[in-house]
Amino acid sequence: MRKILFESVVSDPLTESPPPPDDAAVVELAAAVNRAARRRLGRSLAIREVDAGSCNGCELEIHALNNAFYDLERFGMRFVASPRHADVLLVTGPVTKNMREALERTYRATPDPKWVVAVGDCAVDGGIFAGGYAVEGGVSKVVPVDLHIRGCPPTPTAMLKGLLALLEVSSAAGPTRVGEKD
Amino acid sequence: MATLIETISEGRKVEGHRPWPRFAVDAGTWNAVAARLADGQATLAGLWGAADGVHMAVVDVADKALAVISLDCPQGMFPSVGRVHPPAIRLERAIADLFGLLPEGAPDARPWLDHGRWGVRHPLGRCVDVAGTPVDYPFLTAEGESLHQIPVGPVHAGIIEPGHFRFTANGETVVRLEERLGYVHKGIEALAAGADIAHGAKLAGRTSGDSTVAYGIAYAHAVEAALAVAVPPRAVWLRALMGELERLANHFGDVGAVCNDAAFTIAHAHFGVLRELVLRAAGDCFGHRLMRDRVVPGGVAVGLDSNGAELLRALLRELRRRFPTLVELYDDTASVKDRTFGTGILSQALARQYGAGGFIGRASGRDFDARRWPGYPPYDQLEFKVSVLSTGDVNARVWVRIQEIEQSLLLIGQILDRLPDGVARAEVPRGNGEGLGLVEGFRGDILVWVRLGGGRVERCYLRDPSWFQWPLLEAVIKDNIVADFPLCNKSFNCSYSGHDL
């Protein structure tokens, strides 16, 4: 183990420079984020992931956000174990009817201000599962959604762009500057 | 004593079912096969409903036989197999939910996938509209002094799929775990019914995202068998290449995740790097990190040029350089092995009875790998060892996966050296027929059965290996402490989506 630790110290980190925030996402988010929320959250976001019926492909790529290459935590974003600790719900899947109530209860358990990010094509409108007897057909059918990140599954880079946009918008102005603008 | 094939040959052989035979049998033969399963002379490989009744895929490894038997259910009932052979119980409960066909004499009459929320009953059978109100679900009891229950899920603490676990514990010691699944049921089989063959492939590839390549191959095998399509050699080899990359990525990720659940985060971080390297190479070569929709009936939808092959060779070199150090790291860290040794032991008897697929069965002495038998090309032309251990604990499951990583690295090297030239996709005709595919995904053997008519899917059954692994997790955790459940669970890593469909 010592050798691995030593090599980690002397070699360059694998972590890559972040992609620019997604422009489209910034536009979608601008409407959703109010100044009070900005003031309260600053540049730190706690994320609770909710699988509402995905095929687990999105979960694999969400996991990748935590690996050494993407290292989501360096931006002040981290995954938390309870919705009660969360600012953001990252929801995947077409929302199965069997998961609807669990998603609603998770949403209600998340304190305000909060955002919902729908991840993956089936979270947008049910995707390939749309129209089935067992699915609601998209996250926005069940809880309000602030940002959609498309892809089947979206790449970690695509998700990073969306989440950085969220961070930009949520902290676009610090508490004092908000006052000055007003 | 009669062999499996002799027993089922009492029935009528159905024409147009490939590559293994299907027999329409009566209740007597159905029960005789159930008795063989109960005696351990055969292994259940699948049990499903269709418009015309119920079907059961049975394997006799000793005799090297694989066959499907079918029983008409004009009265909407069939003799329960689960009555004598517990691995069939959840499959029968699913048939009752989806088709309304009732297993007579079944030991467990509770619904399984149907939580009462669909607004319909028997969506694949005689579908009726009902109010979409959830039904009460009585959990099994555990009685004794000082017992308490811990309900977990469906929303879990980590980034994982939803399901409910009901623990009954005496202090720290688990005396009973009962799973309740079905939360991610999307109705994939209903969506596949009536779809064209290409759309069916997309649905199959979204049954369990971590096994999208293996599902793609299994579905393609079933379709190609049904329609007697000859697949070009280059496609067959490219499928195996993608299949082994998928196995590598999952094994790297999961071995790291097991270490993480023992709070050994440095191993998690380093295994995560190896997984990411595989996914990036897959993305660069095949245009999708998980290689989704790259396997199609008739062949593959990708090519591999010399740049791609060189990129994969560089990947192999890098993995071979880094991986042995990580194995050493796991093997030399006593505090991790203290957690994985002797934890979550799956007995060989249970592994055999349930036909536990993949590394779960192989860590408990079940010497089965669908790549070797029944086998499919190009594995008959490749050299690889099937790793089998006997201790059945978390460490054994980790260790089988470590050895499978080494084998996959060797397999990818062989494939790159010998990849045939030529076209990689054949025309798929519009025709009728029935086909079965059995493919070794990273998690175990995936079975796909299709019935095609006029270029469309009439019925598609997708059986994830998890069906026969989830029940074993309940057995494995018994008498372990609650805190070791994450380790046991991760060392199994069953698919929720693959199971719930």
XYZ file of C-alpha atoms in Angstrom, chain B:
501
model
C -33.578 -43.928 -14.933
C -34.756 -41.941 -17.920
C -32.735 -38.919 -18.999
C -34.239 -35.442 -19.118
C -34.713 -35.648 -22.862
C -36.298 -39.099 -22.599
C -38.691 -37.800 -19.959
C -39.832 -34.804 -21.966
C -39.955 -36.745 -25.234
C -43.239 -38.106 -23.885
C -44.573 -34.828 -25.194
C -44.932 -33.533 -28.753
C -41.903 -31.862 -30.303
C -42.746 -28.371 -31.562
C -41.364 -27.505 -34.992
C -39.536 -24.245 -35.633
C -37.965 -23.889 -32.165
C -34.201 -23.467 -32.307
C -31.451 -24.217 -31.439
C -32.682 -26.402 -28.578
C -35.899 -28.427 -28.740
C -39.273 -27.511 -27.298
C -41.854 -30.093 -26.314
C -45.541 -29.552 -25.630
C -46.187 -31.770 -22.628
C -49.095 -32.801 -20.387
C -49.368 -32.145 -16.663
C -47.868 -35.545 -15.845
C -44.646 -34.842 -17.725
C -44.597 -31.265 -16.365
C -44.692 -32.679 -12.846
C -42.075 -35.309 -13.689
C -39.703 -32.550 -14.786
C -40.490 -30.596 -11.617
C -39.571 -33.706 -9.641
C -36.248 -33.927 -11.505
C -35.550 -30.304 -10.568
C -36.417 -31.060 -6.943
C -34.106 -34.102 -6.971
C -31.229 -32.012 -8.257
C -31.013 -33.914 -11.550
C -31.732 -30.792 -13.564
C -31.495 -27.010 -13.177
C -34.270 -24.511 -13.770
C -33.176 -21.984 -16.394
C -36.420 -20.075 -16.912
C -40.180 -20.207 -16.320
C -42.525 -17.880 -18.156
C -46.010 -17.335 -19.420
C -47.269 -16.746 -22.941
C -50.633 -16.500 -24.659
C -50.786 -20.290 -24.965
C -49.734 -21.301 -21.482
C -46.559 -21.690 -19.488
C -43.061 -22.594 -20.604
C -40.087 -23.865 -18.660
C -36.429 -24.035 -19.730
C -34.520 -26.852 -18.085
C -30.827 -27.691 -18.156
C -29.186 -31.002 -17.402
C -25.490 -30.198 -17.282
C -24.380 -33.816 -16.735
C -26.252 -34.956 -19.831
C -25.454 -31.758 -21.702
C -29.124 -31.214 -22.433
C -31.117 -27.999 -22.634
C -34.785 -27.962 -23.550
C -38.030 -26.049 -23.189
C -41.272 -27.703 -22.153
C -44.668 -26.111 -22.568
C -48.004 -26.753 -20.913
C -51.380 -25.463 -22.102
C -53.442 -23.782 -19.416
C -57.039 -23.709 -20.734
C -58.373 -23.362 -17.178
C -55.882 -20.600 -16.361
C -53.943 -22.860 -14.005
C -50.827 -25.021 -14.048
C -49.235 -27.365 -11.489
C -46.841 -25.353 -9.353
C -43.172 -26.142 -9.763
C -42.332 -24.009 -6.723
C -44.317 -26.484 -4.598
C -41.418 -28.925 -4.888
C -38.634 -26.637 -6.157
C -38.346 -23.273 -4.319
C -36.281 -21.476 -7.033
C -39.470 -21.416 -9.137
C -41.590 -19.588 -6.557
C -40.904 -15.961 -7.542
C -41.079 -16.791 -11.243
C -44.534 -18.289 -10.683
C -45.658 -15.287 -8.672
C -44.578 -13.086 -11.592
C -46.523 -15.276 -14.041
C -49.618 -14.951 -11.840
C -49.186 -11.150 -11.755
C -48.517 -10.657 -15.458
C -50.668 -13.367 -17.073
C -53.218 -14.310 -14.444
C -52.152 -17.944 -14.802
C -52.232 -19.498 -11.338
C -49.694 -22.034 -10.059
C -51.802 -24.718 -8.368
C -50.535 -25.685 -4.943
C -47.954 -22.882 -4.864
C -46.515 -22.250 -1.406
C -46.687 -18.442 -1.699
C -49.774 -16.785 -3.166
C -48.679 -13.169 -2.572
C -48.247 -10.925 -5.602
C -44.643 -10.156 -6.585
C -44.156 -7.556 -9.328
C -47.711 -6.194 -9.064
C -47.918 -3.724 -6.165
C -51.496 -2.831 -7.039
C -50.466 0.472 -8.613
C -50.615 -0.232 -12.324
C -54.313 0.443 -12.822
C -54.530 -2.907 -14.625
C -54.234 -6.552 -13.685
C -52.662 -9.300 -15.767
C -51.240 -6.853 -18.326
C -49.826 -9.637 -20.504
C -52.819 -11.938 -20.206
C -56.489 -11.074 -20.022
C -55.868 -7.499 -19.034
C -58.517 -5.910 -16.805
C -58.725 -2.329 -15.539
C -58.695 -1.880 -11.785
C -58.241 1.006 -9.377
C -54.551 1.781 -8.977
C -54.451 1.593 -5.206
C -51.570 -0.105 -3.435
C -52.268 -3.397 -1.721
C -51.055 -4.435 1.710
C -48.092 -6.774 1.537
C -47.746 -9.126 4.483
C -44.113 -9.871 5.229
C -43.042 -13.254 6.539
C -42.789 -13.414 10.285
C -39.930 -14.124 12.642
C -40.814 -14.905 16.215
C -38.744 -14.861 19.340
C -37.627 -12.663 22.184
C -35.838 -9.362 21.586
C -36.332 -9.278 17.833
C -36.634 -5.993 16.024
C -37.265 -5.084 12.413
C -35.276 -2.739 10.189
C -37.100 -1.651 7.040
C -34.791 -0.394 4.275
C -35.835 1.133 0.973
C -37.142 1.345 -1.668
C -35.004 4.532 -1.777
C -31.579 3.477 -0.527
C -28.749 5.536 0.914
C -26.332 5.067 -1.965
C -26.500 5.575 -5.702
C -28.269 2.282 -6.290
C -31.498 0.892 -7.599
C -34.666 0.755 -5.512
C -35.949 -2.257 -3.622
C -37.180 -2.993 -0.121
C -35.315 -5.064 2.436
C -37.026 -6.110 5.644
C -34.501 -7.231 8.225
C -35.453 -8.938 11.431
C -32.519 -8.802 13.811
C -31.615 -9.979 17.269
C -29.283 -7.224 18.397
C -26.778 -7.002 15.558
C -27.439 -10.469 14.188
C -29.812 -10.860 11.263
C -32.262 -13.698 11.795
C -34.299 -13.067 8.655
C -34.064 -10.896 5.590
C -36.986 -10.681 3.251
C -36.730 -8.837 -0.050
C -39.586 -7.079 -1.735
C -38.858 -6.194 -5.342
C -40.774 -4.978 -8.367
C -40.283 -1.228 -7.793
C -38.570 -0.711 -11.137
C -41.004 -2.834 -13.141
C -41.331 -0.983 -16.443
C -43.385 -3.533 -18.348
C -40.598 -4.275 -20.821
C -42.142 -7.542 -21.995
C -45.443 -5.810 -22.772
C -43.601 -3.071 -24.679
C -41.709 -5.724 -26.657
C -44.886 -7.546 -27.670
C -45.758 -6.334 -31.163
C -42.539 -4.352 -31.580
C -40.378 -4.844 -34.651
C -37.215 -6.873 -34.191
C -34.891 -3.850 -34.077
C -36.975 -2.116 -31.411
C -37.033 -5.347 -29.413
C -33.231 -5.240 -29.405
C -33.297 -1.726 -27.932
C -35.646 -2.840 -25.166
C -33.528 -5.910 -24.432
C -30.471 -3.638 -24.223
C -32.239 -1.581 -21.565
C -33.279 -4.453 -19.334
C -30.215 -4.073 -17.125
C -27.923 -1.235 -18.131
C -24.768 -2.824 -16.734
C -25.320 -5.854 -19.002
C -26.498 -4.076 -22.133
C -23.989 -5.890 -24.375
C -24.773 -9.325 -22.916
C -28.515 -8.719 -23.307
C -27.922 -7.533 -26.843
C -26.080 -10.751 -27.649
C -28.641 -12.998 -25.937
C -31.542 -11.335 -27.763
C -29.652 -11.477 -31.055
C -28.906 -15.175 -30.536
C -32.587 -15.888 -29.909
C -33.726 -13.932 -32.988
C -31.017 -15.393 -35.214
C -31.893 -18.916 -34.051
C -35.590 -18.340 -34.703
C -34.973 -17.028 -38.227
C -31.932 -19.200 -39.031
C -29.692 -16.186 -39.696
C -26.001 -16.906 -40.285
C -23.991 -14.220 -38.493
C -20.739 -13.092 -40.152
C -17.627 -14.255 -38.238
C -16.347 -10.713 -37.752
C -19.580 -9.756 -35.969
C -19.353 -12.783 -33.698
C -15.834 -11.811 -32.652
C -16.669 -8.128 -32.176
C -19.588 -9.142 -29.943
C -17.232 -11.182 -27.775
C -14.818 -8.253 -27.665
C -17.520 -5.909 -26.401
C -18.845 -8.577 -24.036
C -15.437 -8.995 -22.407
C -14.953 -5.220 -22.126
C -18.321 -5.053 -20.367
C -17.263 -7.854 -18.008
C -14.005 -6.028 -17.244
C -15.708 -2.705 -16.525
C -18.240 -4.292 -14.165
C -15.742 -6.467 -12.349
C -13.374 -3.523 -11.805
C -16.192 -1.340 -10.544
C -17.679 -3.951 -8.238
C -14.442 -5.226 -6.696
C -13.678 -1.590 -5.872
C -17.187 -1.119 -4.479
C -16.845 -4.148 -2.200
C -13.625 -2.606 -0.848
C -15.487 0.681 -0.384
C -18.157 -1.059 1.699
C -15.347 -2.202 3.988
C -14.234 1.465 4.156
C -11.127 0.695 2.083
C -11.458 3.741 -0.109
C -8.015 3.737 -1.707
C -8.781 0.447 -3.481
C -12.171 1.836 -4.515
C -10.523 4.898 -6.050
C -7.937 2.873 -7.967
C -10.384 0.248 -9.235
C -12.625 3.138 -10.279
C -9.787 4.458 -12.431
C -9.451 1.091 -14.201
C -13.196 0.977 -14.835
C -13.113 4.482 -16.291
C -10.201 3.568 -18.575
C -12.239 0.661 -19.982
C -15.333 2.821 -20.517
C -13.325 5.537 -22.247
C -11.706 3.040 -24.566
C -15.143 1.575 -25.332
C -16.475 5.057 -26.017
C -13.574 5.883 -28.320
C -13.760 2.603 -30.250
C -17.494 1.997 -30.406
C -19.015 5.425 -29.852
C -20.743 4.611 -26.559
C -19.151 4.079 -23.158
C -21.497 1.232 -22.236
C -21.613 -0.001 -25.868
C -25.393 0.195 -25.869
C -27.241 -0.659 -29.125
C -23.965 -1.817 -30.695
C -25.046 -5.457 -30.872
C -27.972 -5.889 -33.269
C -29.763 -8.947 -34.630
C -27.721 -10.090 -37.616
C -24.402 -8.750 -36.351
C -23.015 -5.560 -34.889
C -23.613 -1.898 -35.671
C -19.956 -0.940 -35.252
C -16.614 -1.483 -36.868
C -13.128 -1.570 -35.460
C -10.339 -0.009 -37.497
C -6.608 -0.374 -36.866
C -6.596 2.750 -34.691
C -9.292 1.247 -32.497
C -7.450 -2.049 -32.202
C -4.266 -0.217 -31.244
C -6.172 1.812 -28.660
C -7.502 -1.398 -27.101
C -4.019 -2.937 -27.074
C -2.758 0.137 -25.241
C -5.645 -0.278 -22.800
C -4.633 -3.903 -22.180
C -1.043 -2.856 -21.515
C -2.139 -0.192 -19.058
C -4.547 -2.542 -17.241
C -1.921 -5.293 -17.043
C 0.499 -2.782 -15.562
C -1.883 -1.443 -12.925
C -4.070 -4.408 -12.019
C -1.578 -6.757 -10.270
C -0.635 -3.996 -7.807
C -4.287 -3.589 -6.869
C -4.767 -7.326 -6.406
C -1.772 -7.256 -4.104
C -3.255 -4.286 -2.292
C -6.465 -6.229 -1.629
C -4.653 -9.430 -0.747
C -2.137 -7.821 1.619
C -4.572 -5.704 3.617
C -5.588 -7.761 6.618
C -8.248 -5.311 7.794
C -10.213 -5.707 4.541
C -9.869 -9.446 4.402
C -11.017 -9.602 7.993
C -14.310 -8.259 6.663
C -14.557 -10.422 3.527
C -13.350 -13.772 4.908
C -16.087 -16.016 6.260
C -18.717 -13.334 5.613
C -21.918 -14.122 3.729
C -21.256 -17.767 2.980
C -23.374 -19.307 0.227
C -23.460 -23.069 0.596
C -22.638 -25.219 -2.406
C -25.958 -27.043 -1.999
C -27.963 -23.819 -2.344
C -25.858 -22.583 -5.260
C -26.537 -25.859 -7.064
C -30.236 -25.985 -6.181
C -30.873 -22.448 -7.435
C -28.589 -22.800 -10.429
C -26.821 -19.652 -9.253
C -25.167 -18.112 -12.280
C -21.937 -16.227 -12.689
C -19.331 -15.569 -10.046
C -21.887 -16.195 -7.276
C -22.316 -19.831 -8.292
C -18.674 -20.297 -9.232
C -17.512 -19.001 -5.825
C -19.646 -21.765 -4.306
C -18.399 -24.654 -6.393
C -20.899 -24.488 -9.281
C -18.750 -25.082 -12.328
C -20.971 -23.489 -14.957
C -20.193 -20.865 -17.580
C -22.480 -20.481 -20.589
C -19.487 -19.467 -22.715
C -18.105 -22.988 -22.285
C -21.391 -24.924 -22.204
C -23.768 -24.751 -24.018
C -21.176 -22.462 -25.555
C -21.339 -20.105 -28.489
C -18.816 -18.796 -30.962
C -16.185 -17.487 -30.860
C -15.498 -18.944 -27.408
C -15.112 -22.429 -28.888
C -12.040 -21.046 -30.668
C -10.628 -19.137 -27.716
C -8.638 -20.305 -24.746
C -9.899 -19.394 -21.300
C -10.225 -20.926 -17.862
C -13.390 -20.937 -15.784
C -12.519 -20.002 -12.234
C -14.281 -22.045 -9.543
C -13.808 -21.777 -5.781
C -15.565 -23.563 -2.970
C -15.683 -21.368 0.136
C -18.621 -19.214 -1.040
C -17.872 -16.174 1.127
C -17.481 -12.529 0.087
C -13.762 -13.099 -0.439
C -14.411 -16.043 -2.771
C -16.771 -13.942 -4.885
C -14.195 -11.144 -5.054
C -11.484 -13.624 -5.906
C -13.438 -15.316 -8.698
C -13.957 -11.871 -10.209
C -10.260 -11.077 -9.949
C -9.489 -14.287 -11.837
C -12.185 -13.510 -14.400
C -10.590 -10.116 -15.003
C -7.327 -11.880 -15.816
C -9.134 -14.230 -18.188
C -10.978 -11.371 -19.910
C -7.677 -9.557 -20.466
C -6.311 -12.706 -22.117
C -9.483 -13.163 -24.177
C -9.408 -9.585 -25.470
C -5.768 -10.079 -26.488
C -6.670 -13.227 -28.422
C -9.637 -11.555 -30.101
C -7.555 -8.565 -31.212
C -4.897 -10.890 -32.642
C -7.330 -13.027 -34.588
C -10.271 -10.750 -35.439
C -11.543 -11.937 -38.838
C -12.069 -9.493 -41.699
C -15.233 -9.090 -43.696
C -18.716 -7.731 -43.215
C -20.089 -7.439 -39.709
C -23.811 -7.522 -40.308
C -26.206 -9.862 -42.109
C -29.727 -9.191 -43.305
C -32.444 -10.324 -40.901
C -35.413 -11.681 -42.873
C -39.033 -11.209 -41.864
C -40.142 -14.633 -40.805
C -41.727 -16.774 -38.164
C -40.073 -18.916 -35.569
C -39.069 -19.384 -31.976
C -35.563 -19.043 -30.616
C -33.654 -19.286 -27.384
C -30.397 -17.573 -26.413
C -28.274 -18.305 -23.345
C -25.350 -15.923 -22.902
C -22.844 -15.405 -20.105
C -23.036 -11.804 -18.937
C -20.735 -10.545 -16.187
C -23.404 -11.425 -13.605
C -24.238 -14.870 -14.948
C -26.246 -16.553 -17.676
C -28.939 -14.460 -19.333
C -31.751 -16.340 -21.057
C -33.815 -14.775 -23.821
C -36.700 -16.536 -25.540
C -38.519 -15.024 -28.515
C -41.501 -15.947 -30.629
C -41.486 -14.034 -33.905
C -44.206 -13.609 -36.484
C -43.890 -11.636 -39.725
C -40.932 -9.533 -38.639
C -42.445 -8.691 -35.287
C -41.926 -9.872 -31.751
C -44.975 -11.749 -30.519
C -43.447 -12.648 -27.174
C -40.044 -11.936 -25.686
C -38.995 -13.368 -22.328
C -35.889 -11.923 -20.692
C -34.581 -13.843 -17.690
C -31.892 -12.078 -15.719
C -29.427 -14.155 -13.673
C -30.633 -12.179 -10.648
C -33.866 -14.213 -10.483
C -31.883 -17.111 -9.046
C -29.448 -14.951 -7.045
C -31.720 -12.572 -5.117
C -33.293 -15.387 -3.050
C -29.808 -16.614 -2.108
C -28.858 -13.209 -0.712
C -31.607 -13.765 1.870
C -29.975 -17.038 2.870
C -26.452 -15.639 2.878
C -27.064 -12.781 5.308
C -28.654 -14.994 7.951
C -26.559 -15.071 11.172
C -24.315 -12.278 9.856
C -24.386 -8.838 11.425
C -26.417 -6.003 9.921
C -23.251 -4.018 9.245
C -22.026 -6.752 6.901
C -25.111 -6.559 4.702
C -23.609 -3.962 2.331
C -20.623 -6.240 1.793
C -22.805 -9.277 1.148
C -25.127 -7.288 -1.110
C -22.322 -5.732 -3.118
C -20.507 -9.038 -3.470
C -23.710 -10.345 -5.118
C -24.600 -7.130 -6.972
C -27.906 -8.460 -8.268
C -29.788 -6.364 -10.806
C -33.055 -4.788 -9.703
C -34.033 -3.633 -13.164
C -33.076 -6.929 -14.806
C -35.232 -8.755 -12.294
C -38.183 -6.354 -12.189
C -38.291 -5.878 -15.980
